Short mmCIF file of C-alpha atoms in Angstrom, two decimals:
data_model
loop_
_atom_site.label_atom_id
_atom_site.label_comp_id
_atom_site.label_asym_id
_atom_site.label_seq_id
_atom_site.Cartn_x
_atom_site.Cartn_y
_atom_site.Cartn_z
CA MET A 20 -0.80 162.54 179.14
CA ILE A 21 0.33 159.71 181.67
CA GLU A 22 -3.09 158.15 181.70
CA ASN A 23 -3.71 158.02 178.23
CA ILE A 24 -0.24 156.30 177.40
CA ILE A 25 -1.20 153.41 179.91
CA ALA A 26 -4.54 152.90 178.43
CA SER A 27 -2.56 152.84 175.31
CA ILE A 28 -0.50 149.81 177.20
CA ILE A 29 -2.92 148.42 178.27
CA ALA A 30 -5.44 148.34 175.52
CA ALA A 31 -2.47 147.14 172.95
CA PHE A 32 -2.17 144.35 175.85
CA ILE A 33 -5.18 143.03 175.76
CA VAL A 34 -5.05 143.03 171.69
CA ALA A 35 -2.04 140.80 171.60
CA VAL A 36 -4.17 138.75 174.30
CA PHE A 37 -6.82 137.91 172.72
CA ALA A 38 -4.94 138.03 169.19
CA ALA A 39 -2.55 135.60 170.31
CA MET A 40 -5.86 133.35 172.00
CA TYR A 41 -7.68 133.83 168.33
CA ARG A 42 -4.75 132.32 166.60
CA TYR A 43 -3.24 129.63 168.96
CA THR A 44 -6.27 128.27 171.23
CA TRP A 45 -10.04 126.56 170.37
CA VAL A 46 -11.20 130.32 170.89
CA GLY A 47 -10.12 131.60 166.93
CA ALA A 48 -11.32 127.62 166.05
CA PHE A 49 -14.94 128.88 168.09
CA ILE A 50 -14.99 132.35 166.70
CA ASP A 51 -14.54 131.06 163.62
CA LEU A 52 -17.12 128.41 163.35
CA VAL A 53 -19.87 131.55 165.04
CA PHE A 54 -19.33 133.54 162.00
CA VAL A 55 -19.72 130.45 159.24
CA SER A 56 -22.57 130.27 160.76
CA ILE A 57 -23.70 133.71 160.47
CA GLY A 58 -21.86 134.04 157.10
CA TYR A 59 -23.28 130.50 155.48
CA SER A 60 -26.99 131.33 157.04
CA ALA A 61 -26.52 135.12 155.01
CA LEU A 62 -25.31 133.60 151.79
CA ARG A 63 -28.27 131.02 151.07
CA ARG A 64 -30.07 130.99 148.27
CA LYS A 65 -32.79 128.87 146.56
CA SER A 66 -32.38 126.11 144.78
CA GLY A 67 -32.04 126.17 141.19
CA SER A 68 -30.68 129.96 141.07
CA PRO A 69 -27.12 130.84 138.91
CA THR A 70 -24.04 131.36 141.27
CA THR A 71 -20.76 132.84 140.52
CA ILE A 72 -17.51 130.11 141.03
CA LYS A 73 -16.21 132.39 144.27
CA ASP A 74 -19.75 132.58 145.76
CA PHE A 75 -19.80 128.98 145.43
CA ARG A 76 -16.27 128.24 146.34
CA LYS A 77 -17.31 130.26 149.92
CA ARG A 78 -20.19 127.85 150.76
CA LEU A 79 -18.38 125.33 150.53
CA LEU A 80 -15.76 126.59 152.88
CA ARG A 81 -18.19 127.51 155.06
CA LEU A 82 -19.83 124.36 155.54
CA LEU A 83 -16.92 121.96 155.65
CA ILE A 84 -15.09 124.30 158.57
CA SER A 85 -18.81 123.99 160.22
CA ASP A 86 -18.39 120.23 160.15
CA GLN A 87 -15.35 120.04 161.79
CA SER A 88 -15.54 118.56 165.66
CA LEU A 89 -13.79 121.10 167.98
CA VAL A 90 -14.62 119.12 171.30
CA GLY A 91 -14.67 115.36 172.27
CA PHE A 92 -13.65 112.63 170.71
CA HIS A 93 -13.08 113.65 167.00
CA LYS A 94 -11.98 117.17 168.12
CA GLY A 95 -10.32 118.53 165.12
CA GLN A 96 -11.75 115.66 162.57
CA PHE A 97 -14.49 116.81 159.77
CA GLY A 98 -17.41 114.65 159.25
CA LYS A 99 -19.40 116.14 162.13
CA SER A 100 -22.55 116.08 159.69
CA ALA A 101 -21.96 112.10 159.65
CA SER A 102 -24.37 109.78 160.55
CA HIS A 103 -22.99 106.92 162.84
CA ALA A 104 -25.09 104.32 160.24
CA GLU A 105 -23.31 106.08 157.26
CA SER A 106 -19.83 105.31 159.08
CA LYS A 107 -21.27 101.77 159.88
CA LYS A 108 -21.77 100.47 155.91
CA TRP A 109 -18.62 101.33 154.47
CA GLN A 110 -16.79 98.92 157.54
CA THR A 111 -15.86 94.95 157.17
CA GLN A 112 -19.31 93.21 157.89
CA GLY A 113 -19.04 92.65 161.51
CA THR A 114 -16.48 94.70 162.57
CA LYS A 115 -16.30 95.20 166.57
CA GLU A 116 -15.13 99.15 165.98
CA ASN A 117 -17.23 101.90 168.21
CA MET A 118 -19.52 103.93 165.90
CA SER A 119 -18.83 106.76 168.08
CA LEU A 120 -15.27 106.04 168.45
CA LYS A 121 -14.03 105.46 164.98
CA PRO A 122 -11.83 108.26 163.63
CA ARG A 123 -13.22 109.62 160.01
CA MET A 124 -10.32 109.18 158.33
CA TYR A 125 -11.87 109.21 154.89
CA LEU A 126 -13.94 112.36 155.90
CA THR A 127 -10.34 114.44 157.39
CA PHE A 128 -8.09 113.40 154.97
CA TRP A 129 -10.00 114.85 151.85
CA PRO A 130 -10.28 118.19 153.79
CA ILE A 131 -7.26 118.62 154.32
CA LEU A 132 -5.88 117.39 151.38
CA MET A 133 -7.58 120.55 149.61
CA LEU A 134 -7.51 123.01 152.01
CA LEU A 135 -3.61 122.42 151.73
CA ARG A 136 -3.79 122.55 147.83
CA HIS A 137 -5.29 125.92 147.65
CA GLY A 138 -4.50 127.02 150.38
CA CYS A 139 -7.61 127.98 152.73
CA ALA A 140 -8.65 127.28 156.40
CA LYS A 141 -5.05 126.47 157.64
CA ARG A 142 -5.79 126.67 161.84
CA SER A 143 -8.57 124.45 161.18
CA VAL A 144 -6.13 122.08 158.95
CA SER A 145 -3.74 122.12 161.52
CA LEU A 146 -6.40 121.40 164.03
CA ALA A 147 -7.12 118.61 161.84
CA GLN A 148 -3.70 116.81 161.50
CA ALA A 149 -3.04 117.05 165.45
CA SER A 150 -6.61 115.32 165.76
CA ILE A 151 -4.77 112.51 163.70
CA TYR A 152 -1.89 112.55 165.38
CA ASN A 153 -2.80 112.12 168.54
CA LEU A 154 -4.73 109.14 167.37
CA TYR A 155 -1.66 107.15 167.52
CA GLN A 156 -0.11 105.20 170.46
CA ASN A 157 3.59 103.85 169.93
CA LYS A 158 2.88 105.37 165.88
CA ARG A 159 -0.38 102.56 165.42
CA ILE A 160 -4.05 103.02 166.22
CA TYR A 161 -5.76 100.06 168.00
CA VAL A 162 -9.75 99.56 167.90
CA ALA A 163 -11.73 96.96 169.89
CA GLN A 164 -10.76 93.21 169.20
CA SER A 165 -13.67 91.02 167.42
CA ALA A 166 -14.60 87.83 168.81
CA SER A 167 -11.82 85.37 167.97
CA PRO A 168 -10.89 81.55 169.60
CA ASN A 169 -9.81 81.86 172.72
CA MET A 170 -10.57 85.72 173.46
CA SER A 171 -10.46 86.86 176.99
CA PRO A 172 -14.35 86.41 178.48
CA VAL A 173 -13.52 89.63 180.95
CA ARG A 174 -11.27 92.03 179.30
CA GLU A 175 -11.92 94.19 175.75
CA PRO A 176 -8.54 93.19 174.15
CA VAL A 177 -7.71 95.71 171.59
CA ILE A 178 -5.82 95.75 168.38
CA VAL A 179 -4.07 97.22 165.75
CA SER A 180 -6.41 98.85 162.69
CA TYR A 181 -4.02 99.23 159.47
CA ARG A 182 -6.74 100.32 157.73
CA HIS A 183 -6.79 103.07 160.54
CA SER A 184 -3.07 103.40 160.65
CA MET A 185 -1.77 103.28 156.69
CA ALA A 186 -5.39 106.24 156.45
CA GLY A 187 -3.22 108.20 159.67
CA ALA A 188 0.17 107.94 157.68
CA LEU A 189 -1.45 108.92 154.25
CA ILE A 190 -3.03 111.68 155.88
CA LEU A 191 0.01 113.26 157.78
CA SER A 192 1.94 112.60 155.00
CA VAL A 193 0.11 115.65 153.30
CA ALA A 194 1.84 118.51 154.72
CA GLU A 195 5.06 115.90 155.61
CA PRO A 196 5.90 113.33 153.49
CA TRP A 197 7.93 111.58 155.80
CA ASN A 198 7.02 112.17 159.18
CA GLU A 199 8.39 109.81 162.09
CA ILE A 200 4.30 107.98 161.93
CA THR A 201 3.82 107.92 158.06
CA ARG A 202 7.79 106.32 157.94
CA SER A 203 7.17 103.70 161.22
CA VAL A 204 4.11 102.89 158.96
CA VAL A 205 5.72 102.22 155.71
CA ASP A 206 8.64 100.27 157.08
CA ALA A 207 5.97 97.86 158.94
CA MET A 208 3.85 97.68 155.53
CA LEU A 209 7.02 96.47 154.22
CA ASP A 210 8.55 94.36 156.47
CA PRO A 211 7.30 90.74 155.39
CA LYS A 212 7.40 88.91 158.80
CA ASN A 213 4.93 91.40 159.97
CA ALA A 214 2.15 90.05 157.16
CA TRP A 215 -0.08 93.41 157.01
CA GLN A 216 -0.90 92.19 153.31
CA LYS A 217 -2.67 88.27 152.71
CA ASN A 218 -1.74 85.76 150.38
CA ASP A 219 -4.50 87.07 147.95
CA GLY A 220 -2.64 90.13 147.47
CA GLY A 221 -5.20 92.34 149.71
CA TRP A 222 -4.52 94.24 152.81
CA ARG A 223 -5.85 93.06 156.74
CA GLN A 224 -8.28 95.58 158.23
CA VAL A 225 -6.88 94.69 161.24
CA ALA A 226 -4.24 92.26 162.27
CA ASP A 227 -5.94 88.62 163.25
CA ASP A 228 -6.73 86.47 160.84
CA PHE A 229 -10.10 86.17 161.18
CA ASN A 230 -10.90 88.93 158.41
CA SER A 231 -10.49 89.16 154.62
CA SER A 232 -9.24 91.18 152.68
CA ASP A 233 -10.15 94.62 152.58
CA LEU A 234 -10.37 96.86 149.46
CA TRP A 235 -9.79 100.53 151.41
CA ALA A 236 -7.05 98.76 153.57
CA SER A 237 -5.53 97.39 149.78
CA ALA A 238 -6.03 101.22 148.27
CA TYR A 239 -4.68 103.25 151.69
CA ALA A 240 -1.41 100.55 150.72
CA THR A 241 -0.81 101.44 147.30
CA LYS A 242 -0.97 104.78 147.98
CA LEU A 243 1.57 104.76 150.51
CA LEU A 244 3.85 102.66 149.08
CA ASP A 245 3.39 104.46 145.71
CA LYS A 246 5.13 107.06 147.85
CA CYS A 247 7.99 105.49 148.10
CA LEU A 248 9.23 105.72 144.33
CA ALA A 249 8.88 108.70 144.57
CA ALA A 250 12.66 110.56 143.63
CA ASN A 251 13.12 112.28 146.90
CA SER A 252 11.81 109.15 149.31
CA PRO A 253 14.58 108.37 152.21
CA PHE A 254 13.78 104.35 150.34
CA SER A 255 16.80 102.27 149.40
CA SER A 256 16.66 100.46 146.20
CA GLU A 257 15.98 97.25 148.81
CA GLU A 258 12.84 98.81 149.70
CA ARG A 259 11.52 100.41 146.27
CA SER A 260 11.88 96.59 144.83
CA ARG A 261 9.89 95.58 147.53
CA ALA A 262 7.78 97.96 147.35
CA LYS A 263 6.86 97.73 143.50
CA ASP A 264 5.99 93.73 144.29
CA LEU A 265 3.43 94.68 147.10
CA ILE A 266 2.27 97.59 144.80
CA SER A 267 1.70 94.55 141.60
CA SER A 268 0.11 92.09 144.08
CA THR A 269 -2.12 94.39 145.75
CA LEU A 270 -3.33 95.45 142.64
CA GLU A 271 -3.77 92.17 141.39
CA PHE A 272 -6.63 91.55 144.33
CA ILE A 273 -7.88 94.87 143.54
CA GLU A 274 -8.28 94.06 139.72
CA ALA A 275 -9.31 90.51 140.29
CA ARG A 276 -12.35 92.24 142.88
CA TRP A 277 -13.57 94.68 140.34
CA ASN A 278 -13.54 92.03 137.97
CA LYS A 279 -16.20 89.82 140.34
CA LYS A 280 -18.12 92.30 142.25
CA HIS A 281 -17.48 95.92 140.27
CA TRP A 282 -15.98 96.36 143.91
CA SER A 283 -19.56 96.43 145.56
CA PHE A 284 -18.72 94.91 149.25
CA GLY A 285 -20.96 93.77 152.24
CA LYS A 286 -24.41 96.07 151.33
CA LEU A 287 -22.73 98.37 149.30
CA THR A 288 -23.74 98.33 145.54
CA SER A 289 -20.90 99.19 143.19
CA GLU A 290 -22.91 102.21 142.22
CA GLU A 291 -22.48 103.53 145.48
CA ALA A 292 -18.87 101.49 146.49
CA ALA A 293 -16.76 101.98 143.14
CA PRO A 294 -16.26 105.52 142.01
CA THR A 295 -15.43 106.39 145.52
CA LEU A 296 -12.62 103.68 145.79
CA TYR A 297 -11.55 104.97 142.21
CA ILE A 298 -11.20 108.26 143.28
CA ASP A 299 -8.71 107.01 145.55
CA ILE A 300 -6.91 105.21 143.49
CA VAL A 301 -7.05 106.93 139.96
CA GLU A 302 -3.26 108.08 140.03
CA ILE A 303 -1.76 104.58 140.90
CA LEU A 304 -4.49 102.81 138.16
CA LYS A 305 -3.38 105.17 135.69
CA LYS A 306 0.23 104.77 136.62
CA PHE A 307 0.35 101.02 136.71
CA LYS A 308 -3.59 99.60 135.60
CA PRO A 309 -4.66 102.23 132.94
CA GLU A 310 -6.59 99.10 131.19
CA LEU A 311 -8.65 99.14 134.40
CA ASP A 312 -8.66 102.79 134.61
CA ASN A 313 -10.46 102.82 131.18
CA GLU A 314 -12.58 100.11 131.94
CA CYS A 315 -13.84 101.19 134.96
CA ARG A 316 -14.83 105.15 133.23
CA LEU A 317 -16.63 102.96 131.02
CA VAL A 318 -18.70 101.79 133.18
CA PHE A 319 -19.21 104.85 135.25
CA LEU A 320 -19.98 106.04 131.99
CA SER A 321 -23.09 103.53 131.28
CA TRP A 322 -24.36 105.16 134.57
CA LEU A 323 -25.23 108.42 132.72
CA SER A 324 -27.76 109.26 130.64
CA LEU A 325 -27.21 110.20 126.83
CA GLY A 326 -27.36 113.98 127.68
CA GLY A 327 -24.46 113.09 130.06
CA ASP A 328 -26.64 113.33 133.64
CA LEU A 329 -27.06 110.71 136.46
CA SER A 330 -29.39 108.79 135.01
CA ASP A 331 -32.64 107.45 135.89
CA THR A 332 -31.87 104.11 137.07
CA TYR A 333 -28.95 105.16 139.05
CA ARG A 334 -30.28 107.32 140.50
CA GLN A 335 -33.16 104.31 141.89
CA ILE A 336 -30.33 102.17 142.93
CA LEU A 337 -28.95 104.85 145.25
CA SER A 338 -32.26 106.76 146.06
CA ASP A 339 -31.26 106.78 149.93
CA ILE A 340 -28.65 108.65 149.27
CA PRO A 341 -28.81 112.28 148.51
CA VAL A 342 -28.38 113.20 144.43
CA GLU A 343 -26.01 115.96 146.02
CA GLN A 344 -23.75 113.29 147.12
CA LEU A 345 -24.41 111.17 143.57
CA TYR A 346 -23.28 113.89 141.55
CA ALA A 347 -19.98 115.32 143.75
CA ARG A 348 -18.72 111.97 143.47
CA MET A 349 -19.12 111.02 140.12
CA ALA A 350 -18.39 114.51 138.20
CA TYR A 351 -14.90 113.90 140.39
CA THR A 352 -14.86 110.51 138.89
CA PHE A 353 -14.83 111.93 135.57
CA TYR A 354 -12.59 115.22 136.44
CA LEU A 355 -9.90 113.24 137.70
CA GLY A 356 -10.22 110.58 135.05
CA GLU A 357 -10.76 112.90 132.40
CA PRO A 358 -9.70 116.54 133.34
CA HIS A 359 -10.12 117.46 129.31
CA SER A 360 -13.58 116.05 129.10
CA LYS A 361 -16.79 118.04 129.57
CA VAL A 362 -18.39 115.50 131.07
CA TRP A 363 -17.13 116.01 134.57
CA LYS A 364 -18.19 119.86 133.97
CA VAL A 365 -22.58 118.38 133.11
CA LEU A 366 -22.47 117.41 136.52
CA PHE A 367 -20.15 119.80 139.08
CA GLU A 368 -22.97 121.94 136.89
CA ARG A 369 -26.01 120.43 138.48
CA LEU A 370 -24.59 119.53 141.99
CA ALA A 371 -24.08 123.95 142.16
CA GLN A 372 -27.71 123.83 141.85
CA GLY A 373 -28.43 121.67 144.92
CA ASP A 374 -28.57 121.41 148.33
CA LEU A 375 -24.72 121.66 149.60
CA SER A 376 -25.67 121.57 152.68
CA LYS A 377 -26.48 117.76 151.93
CA LEU A 378 -22.50 116.96 151.27
CA LEU A 379 -20.27 114.72 153.29
CA SER A 380 -17.13 116.53 154.28
CA SER A 381 -15.83 114.31 151.37
CA ASP A 382 -17.86 115.39 148.77
CA ILE A 383 -17.38 118.94 149.46
CA ALA A 384 -13.46 118.65 149.44
CA PHE A 385 -14.13 117.51 146.10
CA ALA A 386 -16.42 120.19 145.42
CA ILE A 387 -14.11 122.60 145.89
CA ASP A 388 -11.23 120.66 144.06
CA MET A 389 -13.53 121.24 140.65
CA SER A 390 -14.24 124.63 141.58
CA TYR A 391 -10.80 125.45 140.35
CA GLY A 392 -10.68 123.50 137.78
CA TYR A 393 -13.72 124.86 136.32
CA THR A 394 -12.92 128.21 135.39
CA GLU A 395 -10.28 130.73 135.87
CA ASP A 396 -12.84 133.37 136.56
CA ALA A 397 -14.15 133.34 139.57
CA ASN A 398 -17.36 135.57 139.06
CA LYS A 399 -18.07 133.47 136.23
CA LYS A 400 -21.22 132.01 137.08
CA ILE A 401 -22.28 128.72 136.88
CA GLN A 402 -25.34 127.56 134.69
CA PRO A 403 -26.03 124.01 134.06
CA THR A 404 -24.96 123.11 129.78
CA SER A 405 -26.36 120.61 128.05
CA PHE A 406 -24.17 117.31 127.43
CA VAL A 407 -20.79 117.65 124.99
CA GLY A 408 -19.01 114.65 124.31
CA GLY A 409 -15.49 114.51 124.35
#
């Protein structure tokens, strides 16, 4: 009798210890990854066969969790499958930042946002948030400094990355809008003495005077500044007024870059860069620049066929990018820009027929969000349909 009681106590203790390790340590993440890999292999289907929303969403979640780094510098960040070449092409030309140490901000922001929005994978979200928080030193993120006059030939100096600091502040604000880092970053942005913004209205990528204004830093800046205008923000009327002025000048820069090159930059064509940037700032455009929002979508529509599919010309220009990524981004562009139209559904349905393993973590996050807008019936199959306007 006593032996049975002792055995039960020991068993309960072991179960409790294992449960705690699963919930609060890397052990849980490792077990999840093993089951994710097994589960995804078991759920693979032939390309092109119909799938239900429920199964589609399961595959996406498994892919997303398996694309989260569990060890190394990027521990907790999403985007493990993205190549250095993929990351490098989105950086300002000439940037010295080491790609193997470059934080995966964009590839982590969207998964965190969507997983929190839809109440999924809470452990993965916590791990990702901790990773971003740990990148900060004195509430800023530092990178290697590019060559500049009077630089030491011996010591490689570091410099504040405004772009990373603002991106991380956005990520951390998803769960806690005005945490200490986000508040500190925005305070610095509002202070004219810091000169994070350049004279043309664009924002610096890093803390030097040798780089041109950066589109992505400017996009992050507008999103953070817009948060200052929320009814529940902790900012004074003077700070809100300053934020409005900064948003206005930043949007003037963004509009000028649209008018000049449709947001192409470096080696990136407009067809590749514009939809991704639009996704980031669509809410800002609708609020402050509705005419520019409409103009963007008219250009994006011109990249589709009359039937609503990606045009052959568009595919040819971006032939080096998996078509699944193109479908995810263009579908999400119209999902956010014209949520009540059927344009995005045509593209979403074609995405569902492809090889989802070719998606980046941000693309997967887009697809997860669209899956909730496609239908309320999780058992409905995703079948390609003909384009229907309106």
